[in-house]
Amino acid sequence: MTDTQALRAAALESKAWPYEEARKLLKRYPAGKPDGAPVLFETGYGPSGLPHIGTFNEVLRTTMVRHAFEALSDAPTRLIAFSDDMDGLRKVPDNVPNQAMLAEYLGKPLTRIPDPFGKFESFAHHNNAMLRDFLDRFGFDYEFVSSTEMYASGAFDEALRQVLRRYQGIMDVMLPTLRAERRATYSPVLPVSPKSGIVLQVPVEVLDAEAGLIAFDDEGERIEQSVFGGKSKLQWKVDWAMRWYALGVDYEMAGKDLIDSVIQSSKICRVLGGTPPEGFNYEMFLDEKGEKISKSKGNGLSLDQWLTYGPDESLAFYIYREPKKAKALHLGLIPRAVDDYWQFRANYGAQPIEQQLGNPVHHIHNGPPPAEMLPVTFGLLLNLVGVMGDATKEQVWGYLVNYVPDANPETYPALDALIGYALAYARDFVVPTLRKRPPMGVEVDALQRLDAVLASLPEGANAEDIQNEVYEIGKTGGFENLRDWFKALYETLLGSEQGPRMGSFIALYGVANSRKLIAEALARAEAPAAG
């Protein structure tokens, strides 16, 4: 059996969620799509605002399913990033300039609103450019598709005819889901007013489905107008269904908040004569308090914020895991996510193929991860730079030589990048919280013993040797349990409630520097109380 055959056989049985999703598509197309057409994956984006962490989340997860399908099938695939840029502007975003100008264009298609940043043809063109830059930054393989261009070019014309032909069937799906006052004005088709340029929410009469002709009232005047050429768009749920039908979308996931939309759009897709795509509904992220993240509340976390303090892979790792479980998303998660990512990466090489396919790094890197391993954890780096205070990369590398003989940026480029993240995270979140308390009671004697042991260590004692000595002092130092000893070390020497393996920290920080920390702690114990 070849490696490819072994991979495919294991993937067919894997419980990793991307493979479970991919098998839905394999069941749908055991021999590929008719005429060898690509299996089509889609993600959607509303360009009324800038791309955010949810955009990254959806494209990343969809890409993971796409790669999993490609491991199971030889069928070609495509991924399109669809921009709903024909939408009317509903409200002015808080995070853009020239808000008064934008307010004058409320209700108009996003591609017909001036760019408040003054750089592009329209507000949508600006945000679409940001989206493409955003996706390109992470190396996603995708094709960008603009709703405006599809409507205006005639690419959606046949699907729009089908919407008009099946108009009543669509109304039969939608009307029971609406409140009475909404039912009175609801129409699947939203004409663009020839007078104001606003996307209208008005009842529509279908005059000629084949010709694409509709009639509606606009400021008291009856207008007869074509639905073609960008002169109309569809209501959101109908638009989504029409897109699936017109493009032949086979897979699209969505957040849990869109479950109802998926249900209704799937029904409409069938009314049109299409087959809804496969997909699943992922859970939403929560803030530190366990509350749903909301743009209006401003309690979310931006992509740039995460990537200031942790690498792309750490975010991808966090996003990969448990997509159907509501998870907190805040900056305090970054150190654990970084170290967990590297731990899974270190485990990968020795795992059998079945475990490798369930390892998050396999899906983050679409196969085996890069070979470089870390000689220290991110948590240990944070403890080091926390004690160092205002430090530079070069100074950190100077300490790393104590721990790793060949430590330099050229040998460990990923570690060099991680030092930059550690310096930023420690500066903003660790150093301001450090409070070194004086040792008390048996802690004083235990620290004195530790200092004596460190003074007598042979040259080149390794982290494990030091850890054994620390462990022995804790066992015989009069502590109720070892946890109390290690907690005392963290609180008196490092100023934090939690910390690293002290053997590793002392080896990294250096015996002489660690003895200085002990001396400072003992001096605090001897200092008279203020007042």
XYZ file of C-alpha atoms in Angstrom:
531
model
C 0.000 0.000 0.000
C 1.393 3.396 -0.970
C 1.551 6.321 1.450
C -1.343 7.977 -0.399
C -3.445 4.832 -0.162
C -2.628 4.458 3.535
C -3.566 8.087 4.147
C -6.839 7.696 2.288
C -7.735 4.500 4.137
C -7.048 6.131 7.501
C -8.932 9.301 6.519
C -12.025 7.251 5.658
C -12.127 6.121 9.314
C -10.819 9.262 11.029
C -13.034 10.942 13.634
C -11.356 14.314 13.071
C -14.154 16.718 12.193
C -12.711 17.882 8.823
C -12.705 14.263 7.620
C -16.209 13.698 8.958
C -17.340 16.731 6.980
C -15.408 15.650 3.887
C -17.080 12.243 3.948
C -20.452 13.976 3.495
C -19.160 15.264 0.167
C -17.681 11.883 -0.741
C -21.104 10.340 -0.164
C -22.657 13.089 -2.295
C -20.171 12.540 -5.130
C -18.588 9.046 -4.869
C -17.173 9.412 -8.391
C -16.849 13.198 -8.440
C -19.261 15.768 -9.864
C -20.824 15.208 -13.282
C -18.581 16.177 -16.226
C -15.601 16.403 -13.852
C -16.735 19.799 -12.507
C -14.926 20.969 -9.349
C -16.551 20.384 -5.972
C -17.365 23.930 -4.882
C -16.734 25.282 -1.390
C -18.022 28.739 -0.457
C -17.573 31.263 2.307
C -19.558 34.489 2.536
C -18.567 37.972 3.658
C -20.627 41.107 4.271
C -18.451 44.088 3.268
C -20.333 46.614 5.380
C -17.377 46.355 7.757
C -13.736 45.353 7.793
C -12.672 41.671 7.799
C -12.405 40.229 11.301
C -11.563 37.097 13.230
C -14.879 35.476 12.248
C -13.903 35.814 8.574
C -10.590 34.083 9.270
C -12.403 31.426 11.289
C -14.816 30.515 8.501
C -12.283 30.502 5.669
C -9.784 28.508 7.728
C -12.281 25.835 8.751
C -13.693 25.567 5.231
C -10.163 25.211 3.864
C -9.515 22.391 6.339
C -12.600 20.530 5.070
C -11.508 21.149 1.481
C -8.072 19.664 2.172
C -9.642 16.705 3.949
C -11.869 16.058 0.927
C -8.865 16.257 -1.382
C -7.237 13.522 0.718
C -10.310 11.318 0.161
C -11.017 12.045 -3.496
C -9.211 12.868 -6.716
C -12.037 15.220 -7.748
C -10.975 18.849 -8.392
C -12.111 21.522 -5.919
C -12.630 25.292 -5.793
C -13.135 27.707 -2.919
C -14.899 30.986 -3.548
C -14.993 33.883 -1.105
C -18.287 35.587 -1.933
C -18.815 39.249 -1.058
C -22.427 40.380 -0.524
C -21.553 43.839 -1.808
C -24.965 44.532 -3.391
C -26.473 44.774 0.100
C -27.932 48.122 1.111
C -26.053 49.894 3.916
C -28.218 49.404 7.016
C -26.175 51.366 9.567
C -22.977 53.371 9.630
C -20.089 51.340 11.134
C -18.433 52.812 14.220
C -14.858 52.208 13.073
C -14.706 54.197 9.822
C -14.138 57.913 9.032
C -16.586 60.320 7.337
C -19.609 58.888 9.123
C -21.832 61.849 8.282
C -21.169 61.265 4.583
C -21.988 57.570 4.890
C -25.240 58.374 6.683
C -26.424 60.127 3.508
C -26.169 56.814 1.621
C -28.106 54.567 3.985
C -30.091 51.958 2.050
C -27.960 52.157 -1.093
C -25.866 49.237 -2.404
C -22.419 49.135 -0.837
C -20.760 49.328 -4.256
C -22.553 52.619 -4.952
C -21.420 54.366 -1.768
C -18.230 56.505 -1.810
C -15.244 55.076 0.054
C -15.009 56.943 3.395
C -11.264 56.272 3.322
C -10.968 58.004 -0.068
C -8.898 55.224 -1.636
C -11.244 53.093 -3.737
C -14.143 53.327 -6.138
C -16.659 52.598 -3.369
C -16.999 51.558 0.258
C -17.482 47.934 -0.842
C -14.451 48.072 -3.132
C -12.373 49.249 -0.167
C -13.594 46.477 2.113
C -13.312 43.874 -0.653
C -9.673 44.898 -1.145
C -9.120 44.530 2.592
C -10.695 41.072 2.441
C -8.421 39.945 -0.377
C -5.333 41.350 1.363
C -6.472 39.645 4.550
C -6.940 36.236 2.889
C -3.732 36.566 0.865
C -1.779 37.308 4.042
C -2.539 33.815 5.298
C -1.976 32.102 1.981
C -5.557 30.919 1.430
C -6.270 29.410 -1.997
C -9.544 31.039 -3.058
C -11.355 32.890 -5.831
C -12.976 36.217 -4.997
C -16.547 36.717 -6.278
C -18.470 39.994 -6.076
C -22.255 39.926 -5.782
C -22.505 43.227 -7.679
C -20.472 41.889 -10.579
C -22.536 38.682 -10.730
C -25.836 40.601 -10.776
C -24.622 43.273 -13.205
C -22.867 40.942 -15.642
C -25.855 38.688 -16.191
C -24.205 35.704 -14.494
C -27.247 35.411 -12.207
C -29.886 36.140 -14.899
C -31.063 32.558 -15.423
C -31.242 31.995 -11.664
C -33.220 35.246 -11.290
C -35.676 34.009 -13.934
C -36.074 30.847 -11.906
C -36.774 32.909 -8.797
C -39.535 34.722 -10.683
C -40.895 31.449 -12.109
C -41.009 29.902 -8.623
C -42.003 33.126 -6.900
C -45.078 31.750 -5.151
C -43.244 28.657 -3.963
C -40.615 30.896 -2.354
C -43.336 33.005 -0.744
C -44.880 29.811 0.636
C -41.574 28.998 2.343
C -40.935 32.470 3.735
C -44.311 33.918 4.744
C -45.021 31.463 7.599
C -41.710 32.484 9.206
C -42.538 36.214 9.272
C -44.547 38.441 11.607
C -47.849 39.787 10.263
C -46.554 43.300 9.531
C -43.501 41.918 7.743
C -45.620 39.561 5.649
C -47.562 42.545 4.331
C -44.494 44.068 2.652
C -42.279 41.038 2.077
C -40.898 40.269 -1.356
C -38.104 37.864 -2.320
C -36.925 40.474 -4.854
C -35.548 43.858 -3.760
C -35.641 46.358 -6.632
C -33.143 49.211 -6.704
C -35.092 52.443 -6.919
C -34.493 54.318 -10.205
C -35.233 57.509 -8.266
C -33.247 57.274 -5.046
C -30.874 54.398 -5.757
C -31.994 52.744 -2.509
C -32.518 48.974 -2.267
C -36.284 48.931 -1.676
C -38.199 46.666 0.705
C -41.553 46.783 -1.101
C -44.096 44.268 -2.445
C -43.315 43.203 -6.006
C -45.534 41.922 -8.811
C -44.009 39.525 -11.340
C -45.086 40.710 -14.809
C -43.005 38.423 -17.017
C -40.660 35.853 -15.487
C -38.893 35.041 -18.750
C -38.253 38.697 -19.521
C -37.320 39.364 -15.885
C -39.933 42.119 -15.608
C -41.440 43.209 -12.270
C -43.618 46.087 -11.028
C -43.572 47.921 -7.692
C -44.484 51.229 -6.086
C -41.694 53.769 -5.620
C -42.571 57.019 -3.843
C -46.199 56.706 -4.938
C -45.399 55.869 -8.557
C -45.860 52.444 -10.169
C -42.564 51.366 -11.734
C -42.049 48.543 -14.224
C -38.427 47.460 -14.218
C -36.147 44.568 -15.141
C -34.533 42.521 -12.389
C -31.426 42.153 -14.569
C -28.340 44.347 -14.922
C -27.944 45.140 -11.210
C -31.411 46.727 -11.014
C -32.408 44.400 -8.182
C -31.055 41.942 -5.703
C -32.675 39.263 -3.573
C -33.593 39.112 0.091
C -30.836 37.556 2.180
C -32.216 34.021 2.574
C -33.432 33.927 -1.023
C -30.136 35.374 -2.242
C -28.192 32.678 -0.388
C -30.378 29.931 -1.886
C -30.160 31.438 -5.387
C -26.376 31.574 -5.102
C -26.189 27.895 -4.129
C -28.433 27.079 -7.082
C -26.694 29.318 -9.625
C -23.108 28.464 -8.710
C -23.630 24.837 -7.726
C -22.238 25.272 -4.209
C -21.528 21.934 -2.549
C -20.257 22.982 0.876
C -20.779 26.009 3.095
C -20.669 26.223 6.867
C -22.288 28.909 8.992
C -22.485 30.089 12.577
C -25.107 28.756 14.970
C -26.904 32.105 14.750
C -27.732 31.307 11.096
C -29.356 27.898 11.658
C -32.789 29.274 10.736
C -31.364 30.921 7.625
C -29.741 27.650 6.543
C -33.048 25.806 6.980
C -35.102 28.348 5.011
C -32.466 28.861 2.317
C -32.193 25.093 1.857
C -35.950 24.877 1.315
C -35.804 27.716 -1.218
C -32.867 26.094 -3.022
C -35.012 22.980 -3.478
C -37.935 25.094 -4.708
C -35.582 26.478 -7.369
C -34.687 22.932 -8.379
C -31.262 22.813 -6.755
C -29.615 20.750 -4.024
C -28.532 22.624 -0.880
C -24.861 22.310 0.052
C -23.429 20.169 2.791
C -22.118 21.943 5.865
C -22.474 22.369 9.582
C -23.248 25.104 12.077
C -20.345 26.076 14.311
C -20.749 27.592 17.755
C -20.047 31.241 18.397
C -17.154 32.644 20.425
C -17.700 34.114 23.901
C -15.856 36.848 25.764
C -14.031 36.506 29.095
C -17.355 36.711 30.966
C -18.932 33.966 28.877
C -21.120 36.432 26.965
C -21.644 36.263 23.198
C -19.247 38.497 21.303
C -21.027 41.476 19.780
C -19.706 44.182 17.439
C -22.021 46.754 19.014
C -20.829 45.882 22.541
C -17.201 46.013 21.471
C -16.408 42.946 23.584
C -14.754 41.028 20.770
C -11.145 40.246 19.978
C -9.628 41.323 16.684
C -7.318 39.229 14.569
C -4.577 41.846 14.872
C -4.835 41.719 18.656
C -4.259 37.973 18.755
C -1.437 38.164 16.213
C 0.318 40.846 18.264
C 0.898 38.297 21.010
C 0.843 34.906 19.287
C 1.639 33.386 15.873
C -0.894 32.460 13.188
C -0.586 28.775 14.054
C -1.690 29.355 17.655
C -4.921 30.988 16.483
C -5.483 28.283 13.866
C -4.933 25.663 16.576
C -7.507 27.294 18.849
C -10.039 27.655 16.041
C -9.588 24.047 14.884
C -10.554 22.461 18.173
C -14.187 21.718 19.063
C -15.930 23.896 16.455
C -19.373 22.904 17.743
C -18.621 23.978 21.301
C -19.000 27.577 22.487
C -15.552 28.807 23.493
C -14.170 31.934 25.077
C -11.973 34.087 22.876
C -9.730 36.518 24.715
C -6.061 37.416 25.036
C -5.525 35.361 28.176
C -5.872 32.202 26.091
C -2.840 32.866 23.909
C 0.000 31.388 26.039
C -1.821 28.079 26.476
C -2.776 27.957 22.788
C 0.843 28.552 21.756
C 2.233 25.848 24.013
C -0.517 23.360 23.159
C 0.140 23.889 19.451
C 3.852 23.180 19.884
C 3.165 20.162 22.090
C 0.896 18.627 19.441
C 3.506 19.484 16.813
C 6.244 17.748 18.842
C 4.051 14.643 19.221
C 3.195 14.375 15.510
C 6.269 12.592 14.162
C 6.039 9.602 16.516
C 2.295 9.075 16.114
C 0.708 6.365 13.963
C -1.122 7.732 10.941
C -4.538 7.405 12.613
C -3.444 9.742 15.408
C -1.683 12.086 13.019
C -4.948 12.627 11.120
C -6.614 13.636 14.376
C -3.750 15.907 15.376
C -4.705 19.587 14.868
C -1.325 20.407 13.321
C -2.066 18.015 10.429
C -5.019 20.208 9.466
C -3.237 23.492 10.183
C -0.356 22.559 7.852
C -2.329 20.300 5.483
C -0.014 17.426 6.286
C 3.200 17.020 8.289
C 4.266 20.221 10.072
C 7.702 21.844 9.598
C 10.564 20.005 11.281
C 11.698 22.757 13.696
C 11.022 22.041 17.371
C 11.133 24.450 20.306
C 13.739 23.879 23.044
C 11.667 25.957 25.519
C 7.969 26.557 26.055
C 6.230 29.871 25.499
C 5.228 29.817 29.168
C 8.877 29.532 30.198
C 9.781 32.410 27.887
C 7.062 34.522 29.520
C 8.464 33.751 32.968
C 11.948 34.678 31.783
C 11.041 37.989 30.178
C 8.707 38.758 33.083
C 11.625 38.552 35.501
C 13.914 40.414 33.091
C 11.462 43.308 32.804
C 12.310 45.662 29.947
C 14.327 43.316 27.727
C 15.384 42.944 24.103
C 15.466 39.886 21.858
C 19.259 39.884 22.004
C 19.211 39.793 25.814
C 16.750 36.893 25.791
C 18.985 34.958 23.386
C 21.838 35.617 25.829
C 19.924 33.738 28.522
C 18.857 30.965 26.147
C 22.522 30.037 25.656
C 22.467 28.853 29.304
C 19.779 26.345 28.378
C 20.391 25.499 24.721
C 24.072 25.365 23.670
C 23.404 26.177 20.005
C 20.751 28.814 20.697
C 20.653 31.456 17.972
C 18.002 32.966 15.656
C 19.370 31.207 12.585
C 19.068 27.735 14.127
C 15.658 28.444 15.696
C 13.804 31.016 13.538
C 10.387 30.067 14.981
C 11.746 30.560 18.491
C 13.130 33.949 17.463
C 9.645 34.985 16.343
C 8.161 33.565 19.546
C 10.527 35.672 21.653
C 9.025 38.756 19.989
C 5.529 37.627 20.921
C 6.648 36.819 24.475
C 8.199 40.258 24.916
C 4.971 41.932 23.758
C 2.701 39.727 25.884
C 4.861 40.031 29.005
C 5.122 43.815 28.573
C 1.358 44.296 28.339
C -0.077 41.524 30.512
C 2.554 39.869 32.707
C 4.912 42.525 34.064
C 2.106 44.878 35.237
C 0.637 42.073 37.379
C 3.827 40.779 39.039
C 3.867 41.180 42.822
C 6.727 39.455 44.671
C 5.706 38.770 48.263
C 8.166 38.136 51.088
C 8.723 34.488 52.094
C 7.208 33.407 55.399
C 7.761 30.652 57.956
C 9.273 27.456 56.528
C 9.634 29.175 53.161
C 12.605 31.196 54.455
C 14.595 28.127 55.474
C 13.665 26.304 52.252
C 14.905 29.228 50.124
C 18.145 29.368 52.104
C 18.654 25.652 51.488
C 17.899 26.135 47.777
C 20.490 28.918 47.599
C 23.099 26.679 49.225
C 22.292 23.830 46.847
C 22.564 26.094 43.801
C 25.909 27.420 45.085
C 27.275 23.886 45.291
C 26.018 22.655 41.911
C 28.699 21.413 39.533
C 29.339 23.439 36.387
C 26.842 22.571 33.643
C 24.179 21.013 35.893
C 21.121 20.446 33.712
C 17.483 21.333 34.287
C 16.577 17.831 35.444
C 19.342 17.777 38.062
C 18.221 21.150 39.384
C 14.580 20.059 39.390
C 15.447 17.012 41.484
C 17.169 19.216 44.066
C 14.194 21.614 44.172
C 11.863 18.643 44.558
C 13.912 17.202 47.453
C 13.881 20.486 49.374
C 10.112 20.630 49.013
C 9.698 17.088 50.357
C 11.818 17.705 53.440
C 11.154 21.402 54.025
C 8.130 21.143 56.311
C 5.489 21.933 53.669
C 2.085 20.239 53.843
C 2.466 19.312 50.192
C 4.803 20.013 47.284
C 2.251 22.326 45.698
C 2.759 24.800 48.568
C 6.518 24.812 47.970
C 6.253 25.461 44.266
C 3.579 28.095 44.860
C 5.947 29.823 47.294
C 8.719 29.796 44.687
C 6.454 31.349 42.070
C 5.090 34.030 44.401
C 8.363 35.025 46.082
C 10.805 34.722 43.172
C 8.650 35.376 40.081
C 5.763 37.421 41.491
C 3.044 35.230 39.978
C 0.630 32.574 41.229
C 1.684 30.068 38.580
C 4.980 29.268 36.963
C 7.235 26.850 35.120
C 9.247 23.821 36.178
C 11.737 25.580 38.405
C 14.605 23.385 37.246
C 14.027 24.548 33.689
C 13.652 28.174 34.743
C 16.847 28.195 36.828
C 18.816 26.523 34.048
C 17.492 29.109 31.579
C 17.862 32.179 33.800
C 21.228 30.996 35.088
C 22.249 29.808 38.558
C 23.890 33.116 39.506
C 20.871 35.175 38.454
C 18.507 32.762 40.222
C 20.540 33.110 43.432
C 20.107 36.891 43.142
C 16.321 36.376 43.019
C 16.547 34.254 46.168
C 18.680 36.879 47.920
C 16.162 39.609 47.034
C 13.310 37.463 48.355
C 15.123 36.750 51.627
C 15.892 40.460 52.001
C 12.177 41.177 51.766
C 11.542 38.657 54.526
C 14.010 40.444 56.783
C 12.791 43.947 55.974
C 10.761 45.545 58.817
C 7.076 46.060 58.105
C 6.147 49.586 57.005
C 4.432 51.766 59.580
